[in-house]
Short mmCIF file of C-alpha atoms and ligand atoms in Angstrom, two decimals:
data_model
loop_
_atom_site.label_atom_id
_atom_site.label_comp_id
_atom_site.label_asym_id
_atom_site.label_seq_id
_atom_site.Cartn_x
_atom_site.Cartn_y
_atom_site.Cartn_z
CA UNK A 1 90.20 138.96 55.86
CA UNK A 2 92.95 138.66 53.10
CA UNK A 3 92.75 142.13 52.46
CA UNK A 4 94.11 142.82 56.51
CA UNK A 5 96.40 140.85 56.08
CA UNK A 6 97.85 142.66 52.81
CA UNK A 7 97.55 145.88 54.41
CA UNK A 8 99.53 144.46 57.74
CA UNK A 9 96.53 144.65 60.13
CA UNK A 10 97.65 141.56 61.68
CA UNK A 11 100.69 139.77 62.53
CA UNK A 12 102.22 136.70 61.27
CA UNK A 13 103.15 135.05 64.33
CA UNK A 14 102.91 131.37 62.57
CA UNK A 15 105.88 132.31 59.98
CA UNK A 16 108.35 130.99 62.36
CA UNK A 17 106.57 128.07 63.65
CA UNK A 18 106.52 126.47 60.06
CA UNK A 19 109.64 123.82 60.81
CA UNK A 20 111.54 122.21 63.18
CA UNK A 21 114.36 124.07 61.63
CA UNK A 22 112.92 127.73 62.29
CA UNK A 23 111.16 126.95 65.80
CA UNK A 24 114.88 126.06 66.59
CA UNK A 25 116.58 129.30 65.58
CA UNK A 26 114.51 131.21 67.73
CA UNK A 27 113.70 128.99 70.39
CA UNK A 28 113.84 131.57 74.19
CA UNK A 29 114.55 128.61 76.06
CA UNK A 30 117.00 125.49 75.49
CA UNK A 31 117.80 122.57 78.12
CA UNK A 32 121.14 121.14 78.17
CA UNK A 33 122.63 118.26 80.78
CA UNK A 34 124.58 120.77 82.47
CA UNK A 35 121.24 121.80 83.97
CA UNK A 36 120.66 119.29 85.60
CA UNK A 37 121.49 117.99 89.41
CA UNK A 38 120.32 113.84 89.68
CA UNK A 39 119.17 113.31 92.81
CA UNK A 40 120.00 110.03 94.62
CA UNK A 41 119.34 107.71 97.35
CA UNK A 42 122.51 105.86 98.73
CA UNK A 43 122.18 103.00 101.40
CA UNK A 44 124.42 100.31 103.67
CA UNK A 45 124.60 97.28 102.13
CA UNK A 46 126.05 95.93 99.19
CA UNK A 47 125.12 94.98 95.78
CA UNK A 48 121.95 96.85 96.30
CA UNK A 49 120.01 98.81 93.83
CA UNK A 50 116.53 98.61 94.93
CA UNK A 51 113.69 100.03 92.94
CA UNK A 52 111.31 102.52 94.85
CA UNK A 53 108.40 101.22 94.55
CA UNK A 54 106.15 105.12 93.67
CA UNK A 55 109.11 105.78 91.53
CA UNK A 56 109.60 103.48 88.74
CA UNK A 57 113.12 103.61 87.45
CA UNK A 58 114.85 105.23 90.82
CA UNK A 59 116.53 103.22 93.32
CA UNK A 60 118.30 103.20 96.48
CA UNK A 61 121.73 102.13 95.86
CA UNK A 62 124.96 101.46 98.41
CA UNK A 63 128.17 102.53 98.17
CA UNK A 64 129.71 99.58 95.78
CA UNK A 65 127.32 100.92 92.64
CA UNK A 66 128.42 104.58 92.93
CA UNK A 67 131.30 104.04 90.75
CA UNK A 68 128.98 102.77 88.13
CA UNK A 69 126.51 105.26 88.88
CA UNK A 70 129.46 108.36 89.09
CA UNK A 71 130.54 106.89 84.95
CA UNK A 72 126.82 106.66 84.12
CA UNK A 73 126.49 110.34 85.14
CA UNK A 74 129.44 111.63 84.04
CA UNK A 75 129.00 110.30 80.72
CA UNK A 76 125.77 111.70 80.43
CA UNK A 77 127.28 114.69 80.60
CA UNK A 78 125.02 115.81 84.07
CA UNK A 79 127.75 117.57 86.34
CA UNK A 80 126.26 117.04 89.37
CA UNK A 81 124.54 114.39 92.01
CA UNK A 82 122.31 115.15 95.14
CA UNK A 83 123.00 112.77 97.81
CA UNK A 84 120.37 111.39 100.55
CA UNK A 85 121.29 108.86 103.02
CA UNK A 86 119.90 105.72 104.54
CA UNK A 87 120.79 105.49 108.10
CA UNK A 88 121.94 102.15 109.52
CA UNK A 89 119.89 103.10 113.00
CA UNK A 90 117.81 106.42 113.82
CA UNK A 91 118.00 108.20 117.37
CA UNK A 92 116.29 110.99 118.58
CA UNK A 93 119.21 113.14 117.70
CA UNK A 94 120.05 111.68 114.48
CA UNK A 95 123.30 110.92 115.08
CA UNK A 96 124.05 109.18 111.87
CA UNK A 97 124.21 112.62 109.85
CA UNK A 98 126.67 114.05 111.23
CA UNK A 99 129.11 110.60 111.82
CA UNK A 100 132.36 111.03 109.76
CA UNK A 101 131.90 107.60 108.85
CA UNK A 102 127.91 107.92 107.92
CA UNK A 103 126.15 106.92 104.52
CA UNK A 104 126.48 109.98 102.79
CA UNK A 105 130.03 110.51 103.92
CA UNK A 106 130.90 107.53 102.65
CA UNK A 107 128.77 108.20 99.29
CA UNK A 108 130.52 110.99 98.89
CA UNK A 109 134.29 109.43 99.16
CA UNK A 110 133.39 107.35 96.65
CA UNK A 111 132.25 109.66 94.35
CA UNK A 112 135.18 111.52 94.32
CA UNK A 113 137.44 108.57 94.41
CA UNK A 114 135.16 107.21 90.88
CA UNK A 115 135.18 110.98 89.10
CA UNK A 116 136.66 113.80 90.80
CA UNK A 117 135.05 116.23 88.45
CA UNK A 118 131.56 115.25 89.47
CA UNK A 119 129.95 117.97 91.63
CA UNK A 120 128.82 116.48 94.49
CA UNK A 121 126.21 118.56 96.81
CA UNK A 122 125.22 116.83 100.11
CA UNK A 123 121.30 117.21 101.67
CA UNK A 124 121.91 118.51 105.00
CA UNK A 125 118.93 117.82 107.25
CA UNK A 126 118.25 115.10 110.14
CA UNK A 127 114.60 113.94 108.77
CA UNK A 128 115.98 110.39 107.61
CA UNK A 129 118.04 110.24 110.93
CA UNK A 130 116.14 110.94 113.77
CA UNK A 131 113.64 108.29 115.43
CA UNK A 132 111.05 110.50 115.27
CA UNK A 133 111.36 111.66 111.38
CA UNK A 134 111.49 115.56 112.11
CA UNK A 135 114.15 117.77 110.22
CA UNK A 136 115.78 118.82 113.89
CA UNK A 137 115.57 117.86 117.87
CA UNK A 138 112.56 117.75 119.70
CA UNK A 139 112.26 119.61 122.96
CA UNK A 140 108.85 119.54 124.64
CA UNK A 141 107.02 117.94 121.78
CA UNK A 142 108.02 120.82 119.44
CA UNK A 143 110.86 121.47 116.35
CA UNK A 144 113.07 123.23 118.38
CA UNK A 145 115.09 125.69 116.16
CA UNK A 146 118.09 126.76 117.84
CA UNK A 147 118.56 123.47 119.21
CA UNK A 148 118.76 121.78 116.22
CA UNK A 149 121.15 124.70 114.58
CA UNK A 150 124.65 122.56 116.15
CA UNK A 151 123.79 119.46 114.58
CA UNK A 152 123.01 120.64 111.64
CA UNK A 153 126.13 122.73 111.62
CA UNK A 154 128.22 119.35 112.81
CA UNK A 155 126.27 117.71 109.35
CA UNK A 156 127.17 120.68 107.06
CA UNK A 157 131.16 120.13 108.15
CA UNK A 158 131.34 116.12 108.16
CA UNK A 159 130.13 116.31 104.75
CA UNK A 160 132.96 119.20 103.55
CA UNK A 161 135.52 117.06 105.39
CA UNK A 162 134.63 113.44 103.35
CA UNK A 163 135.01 115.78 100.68
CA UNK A 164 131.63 117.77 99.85
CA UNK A 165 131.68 120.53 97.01
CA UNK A 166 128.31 122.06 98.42
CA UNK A 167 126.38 121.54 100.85
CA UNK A 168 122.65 122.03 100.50
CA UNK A 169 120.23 122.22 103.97
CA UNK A 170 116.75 121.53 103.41
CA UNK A 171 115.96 121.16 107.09
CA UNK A 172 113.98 125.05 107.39
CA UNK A 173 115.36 126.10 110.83
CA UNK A 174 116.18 129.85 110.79
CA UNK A 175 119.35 131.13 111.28
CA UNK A 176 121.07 127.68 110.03
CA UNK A 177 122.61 129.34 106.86
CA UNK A 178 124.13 131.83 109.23
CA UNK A 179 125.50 129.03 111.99
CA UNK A 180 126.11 126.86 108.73
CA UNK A 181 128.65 129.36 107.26
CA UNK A 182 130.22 130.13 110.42
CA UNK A 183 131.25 126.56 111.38
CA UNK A 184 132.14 126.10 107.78
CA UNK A 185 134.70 128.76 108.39
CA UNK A 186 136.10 127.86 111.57
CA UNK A 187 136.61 124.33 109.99
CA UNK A 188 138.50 125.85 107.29
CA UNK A 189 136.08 125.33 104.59
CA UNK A 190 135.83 128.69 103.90
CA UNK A 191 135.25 127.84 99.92
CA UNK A 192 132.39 125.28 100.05
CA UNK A 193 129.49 126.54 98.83
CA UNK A 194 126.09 126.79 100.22
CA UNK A 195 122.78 126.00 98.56
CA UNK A 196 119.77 126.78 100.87
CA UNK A 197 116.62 125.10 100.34
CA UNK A 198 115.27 129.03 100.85
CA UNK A 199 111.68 128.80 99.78
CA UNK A 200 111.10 125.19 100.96
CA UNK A 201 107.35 124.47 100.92
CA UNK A 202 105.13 121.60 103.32
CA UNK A 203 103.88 120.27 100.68
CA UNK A 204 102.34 116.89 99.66
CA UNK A 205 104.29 116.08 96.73
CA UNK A 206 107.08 114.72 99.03
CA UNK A 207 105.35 111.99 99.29
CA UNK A 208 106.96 109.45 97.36
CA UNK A 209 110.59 110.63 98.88
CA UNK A 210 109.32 109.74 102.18
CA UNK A 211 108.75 106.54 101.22
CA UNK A 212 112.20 106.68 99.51
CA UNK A 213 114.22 107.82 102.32
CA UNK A 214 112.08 106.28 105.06
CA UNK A 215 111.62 109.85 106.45
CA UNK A 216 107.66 109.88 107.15
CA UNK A 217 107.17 112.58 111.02
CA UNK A 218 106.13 109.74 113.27
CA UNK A 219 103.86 112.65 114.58
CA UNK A 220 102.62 115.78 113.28
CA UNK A 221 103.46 117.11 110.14
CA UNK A 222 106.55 119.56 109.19
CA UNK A 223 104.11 122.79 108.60
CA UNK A 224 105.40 124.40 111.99
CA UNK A 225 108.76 124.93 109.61
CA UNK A 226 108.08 124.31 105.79
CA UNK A 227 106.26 127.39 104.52
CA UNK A 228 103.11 127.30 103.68
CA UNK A 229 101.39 127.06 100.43
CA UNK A 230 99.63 130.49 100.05
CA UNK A 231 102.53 132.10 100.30
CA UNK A 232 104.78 133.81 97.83
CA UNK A 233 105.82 137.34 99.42
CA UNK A 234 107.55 135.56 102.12
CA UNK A 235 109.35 133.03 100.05
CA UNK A 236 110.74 136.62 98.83
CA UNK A 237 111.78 137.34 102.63
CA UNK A 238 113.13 133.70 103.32
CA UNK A 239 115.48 134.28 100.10
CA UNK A 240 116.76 137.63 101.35
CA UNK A 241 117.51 136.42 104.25
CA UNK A 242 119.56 133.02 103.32
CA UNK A 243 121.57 135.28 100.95
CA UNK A 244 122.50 137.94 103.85
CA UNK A 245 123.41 134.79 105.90
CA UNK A 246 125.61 133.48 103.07
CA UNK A 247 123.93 131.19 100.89
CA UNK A 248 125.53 131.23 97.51
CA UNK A 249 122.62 129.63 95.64
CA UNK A 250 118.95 129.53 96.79
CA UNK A 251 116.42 127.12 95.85
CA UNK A 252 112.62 127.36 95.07
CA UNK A 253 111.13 123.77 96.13
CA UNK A 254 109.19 121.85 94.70
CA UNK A 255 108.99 123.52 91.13
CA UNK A 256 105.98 123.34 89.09
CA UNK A 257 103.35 124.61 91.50
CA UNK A 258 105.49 126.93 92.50
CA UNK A 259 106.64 128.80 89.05
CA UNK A 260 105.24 132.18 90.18
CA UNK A 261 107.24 131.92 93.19
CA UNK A 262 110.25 130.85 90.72
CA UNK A 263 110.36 134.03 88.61
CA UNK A 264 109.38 136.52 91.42
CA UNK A 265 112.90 135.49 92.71
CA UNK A 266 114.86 135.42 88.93
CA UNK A 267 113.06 139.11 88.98
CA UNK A 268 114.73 139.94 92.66
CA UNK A 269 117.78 138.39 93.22
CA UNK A 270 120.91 137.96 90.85
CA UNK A 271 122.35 134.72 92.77
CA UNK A 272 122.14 131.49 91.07
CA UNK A 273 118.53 129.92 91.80
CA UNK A 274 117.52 126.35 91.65
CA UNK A 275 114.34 124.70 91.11
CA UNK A 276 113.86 121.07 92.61
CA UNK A 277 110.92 118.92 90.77
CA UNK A 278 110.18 116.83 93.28
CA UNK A 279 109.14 113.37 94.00
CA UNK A 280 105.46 113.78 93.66
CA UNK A 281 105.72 115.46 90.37
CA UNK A 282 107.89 112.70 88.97
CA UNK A 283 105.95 110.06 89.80
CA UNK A 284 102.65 111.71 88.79
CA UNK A 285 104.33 111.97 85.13
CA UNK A 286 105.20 108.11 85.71
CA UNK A 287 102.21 106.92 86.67
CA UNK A 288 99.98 108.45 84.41
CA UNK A 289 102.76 107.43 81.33
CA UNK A 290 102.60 103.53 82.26
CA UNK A 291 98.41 103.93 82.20
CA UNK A 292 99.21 105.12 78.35
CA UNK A 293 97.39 108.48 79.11
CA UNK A 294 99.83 111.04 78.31
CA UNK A 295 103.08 110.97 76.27
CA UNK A 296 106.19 110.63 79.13
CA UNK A 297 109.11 111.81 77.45
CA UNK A 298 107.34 115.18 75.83
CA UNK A 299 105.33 115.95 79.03
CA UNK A 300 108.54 115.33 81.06
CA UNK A 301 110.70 117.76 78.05
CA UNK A 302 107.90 120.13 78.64
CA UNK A 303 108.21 120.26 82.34
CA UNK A 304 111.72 120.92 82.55
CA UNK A 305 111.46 123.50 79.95
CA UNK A 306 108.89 125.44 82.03
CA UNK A 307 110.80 125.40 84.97
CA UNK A 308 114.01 126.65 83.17
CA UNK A 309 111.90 129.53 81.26
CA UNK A 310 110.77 130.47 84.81
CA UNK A 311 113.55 131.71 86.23
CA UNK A 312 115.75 128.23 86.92
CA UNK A 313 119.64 128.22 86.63
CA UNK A 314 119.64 124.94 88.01
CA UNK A 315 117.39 122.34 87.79
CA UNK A 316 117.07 119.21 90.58
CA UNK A 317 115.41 116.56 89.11
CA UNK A 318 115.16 112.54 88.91
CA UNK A 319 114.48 113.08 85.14
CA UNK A 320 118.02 114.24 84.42
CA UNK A 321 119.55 110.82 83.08
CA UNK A 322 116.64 110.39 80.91
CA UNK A 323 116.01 114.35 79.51
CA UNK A 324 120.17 113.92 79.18
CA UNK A 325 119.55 111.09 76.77
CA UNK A 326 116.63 112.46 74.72
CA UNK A 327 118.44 115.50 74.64
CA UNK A 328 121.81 113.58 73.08
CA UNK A 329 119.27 111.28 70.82
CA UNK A 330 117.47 114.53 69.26
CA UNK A 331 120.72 116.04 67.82
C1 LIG B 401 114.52 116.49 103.64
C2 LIG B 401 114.08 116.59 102.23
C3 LIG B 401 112.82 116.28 101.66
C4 LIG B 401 112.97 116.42 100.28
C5 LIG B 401 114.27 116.85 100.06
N1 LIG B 401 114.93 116.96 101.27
C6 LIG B 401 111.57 115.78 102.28
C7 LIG B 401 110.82 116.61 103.24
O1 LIG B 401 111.13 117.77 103.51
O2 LIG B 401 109.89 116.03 103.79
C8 LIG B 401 111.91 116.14 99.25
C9 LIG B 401 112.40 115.81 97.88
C10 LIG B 401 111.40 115.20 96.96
O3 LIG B 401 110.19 115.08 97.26
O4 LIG B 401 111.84 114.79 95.87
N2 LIG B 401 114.01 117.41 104.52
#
């Protein structure tokens, strides 16, 4: 055996694993804060901060804590924050989301009052407004697409006008990046930025978000509009499409069972793509850390790193204050 090695019959791949110092050097992926979007839950009220109950250490807060929150962030060094909203009443048309004067509207004022350099990219979709739970308006028992196109339009613009730097539908109707844009325009928004939830997949790790943002279908299920598991050509065709009808960044949702689907689109496409770890993957690495059978922080290091050396540019996840701080205490 020694006497391949002498004569080079083998490589030394091990030489630069030896130390910290040399796996460093030359190291093909490295995670930084500015990777990172922090999703967040934002609800009437005040002095609340509520703890979700299947994620431990996330909570729903209202609008008195976001100037806290907005320092906590910003000192963190994370440049930007996803904002949900907690309706004060649901209707069938889920009027709340597009109110000038709605949750998220409000959220969003005060984030830019508390740091104007915070990026702050709104969820546009009706799920956690309507009565019924769906992600657009019901018309004889079905989703109906075009329908639903207006309000979500209506949404995309309230949000710009409290003040919005993008705006990021999630809702799956066709055609609403198109009608998104459009409306954006005519409202003179012409420079907000869109970031389509392009390859948006009905999938069971939303579960815990549902329970977050109280957004459970009160009747079927959302596969008539979420794609569908088995599928990674057409998350290929949903992409092309968002960035004909103007999307500016595209998103591959949720991440990790969904890598393949990740790099297939770093491969095709040269816009910006983002990679949202869901709920369901968060609170798996929770859950199983507080039973002491896996090691959080390094599992939750290893995650992100995965989905970054994937294809990621951007990287939504509920991990980013923590993975901000491990990343500040390891230097
Ligand atoms: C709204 C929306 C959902 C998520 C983001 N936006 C839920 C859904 O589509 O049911 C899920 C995020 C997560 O699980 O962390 N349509």
């Amino acid at each position: 055996m020694l006497d391949l090695a002498t004569r080079g019959e083998f490589a030394r791949h091990r030489r630069l694993r030896r130390s910290e110092g040399l796996r460093r050097l030359v190291a093909e992926t490295r995670l930084s804060p500015s990777d990172f979007v922090y999703p967040l839950f934002v609800t009437h009220g005040s002095a609340v901060r509520e703890e979700i109950p299947s994620m431990p250490g996330q909570f729903r807060i209202s609008i008195d804590q976001i100037e806290a929150e907005a320092r906590e962030l910003a000192g963190l060094d994370i440049p930007a924050v996803l904002l949900f909203g907690l309706p004060s009443h649901k209707d069938p048309d889920g009027s709340e989301a597009y109110d000038d004067s709605g949750i998220v509207q409000e959220a969003v004022r005060a984030f830019k009052r508390a740091t104007p350099d915070l990026v702050v990219i709104t969820d546009v979709c009706l799920c956690e407004y309507t009565s019924h739970g769906h992600c657009g308006i019901i018309v004889n028992g079905e989703v109906d697409n075009d329908r639903s196109l207006d309000l979500l339009a209506r949404t995309a613009v309230s949000h710009a006008r409290a003040g919005a730097d993008i705006v990021a539908p999630s809702d799956m109707m066709d055609g609403r990046v198109a009608v998104i844009r459009d409306e954006l325009d005519a409202a003179d928004f012409p420079s907000t930025p869109i970031m389509a939830y392009s390859a948006k997949y009905a999938s069971a790790f939303y579960g815990p978000f549902r329970e977050a943002a109280d957004s459970t279908p009160q009747f079927g299920d959302r596969r008539g509009y979420q794609m569908d598991p088995p599928n990674a050509r057409e998350a290929l065709l949903e992409i092309e499409d968002d960035i004909g009808e103007g999307a500016d960044i595209v998103m591959v949702k949720p991440a990790l069972a969904y890598l393949d689907v990740l790099t297939r689109a770093r491969d095709e496409f040269d816009v910006p793509i983002a990679a949202y770890n869901v709920s369901g993957e968060y609170a798996m690495v929770r859950a199983a850390e507080a039973n002491g059978w896996i090691d959080g922080p390094r599992v939750t290091m290893e995650i992100l790193t995965a989905i970054k050396r994937a294809g990621a540019d951007v990287i939504i996840t509920y991990f980013a204050k923590d993975a901000a701080r491990w990343l500040r205490n390891a230097r």
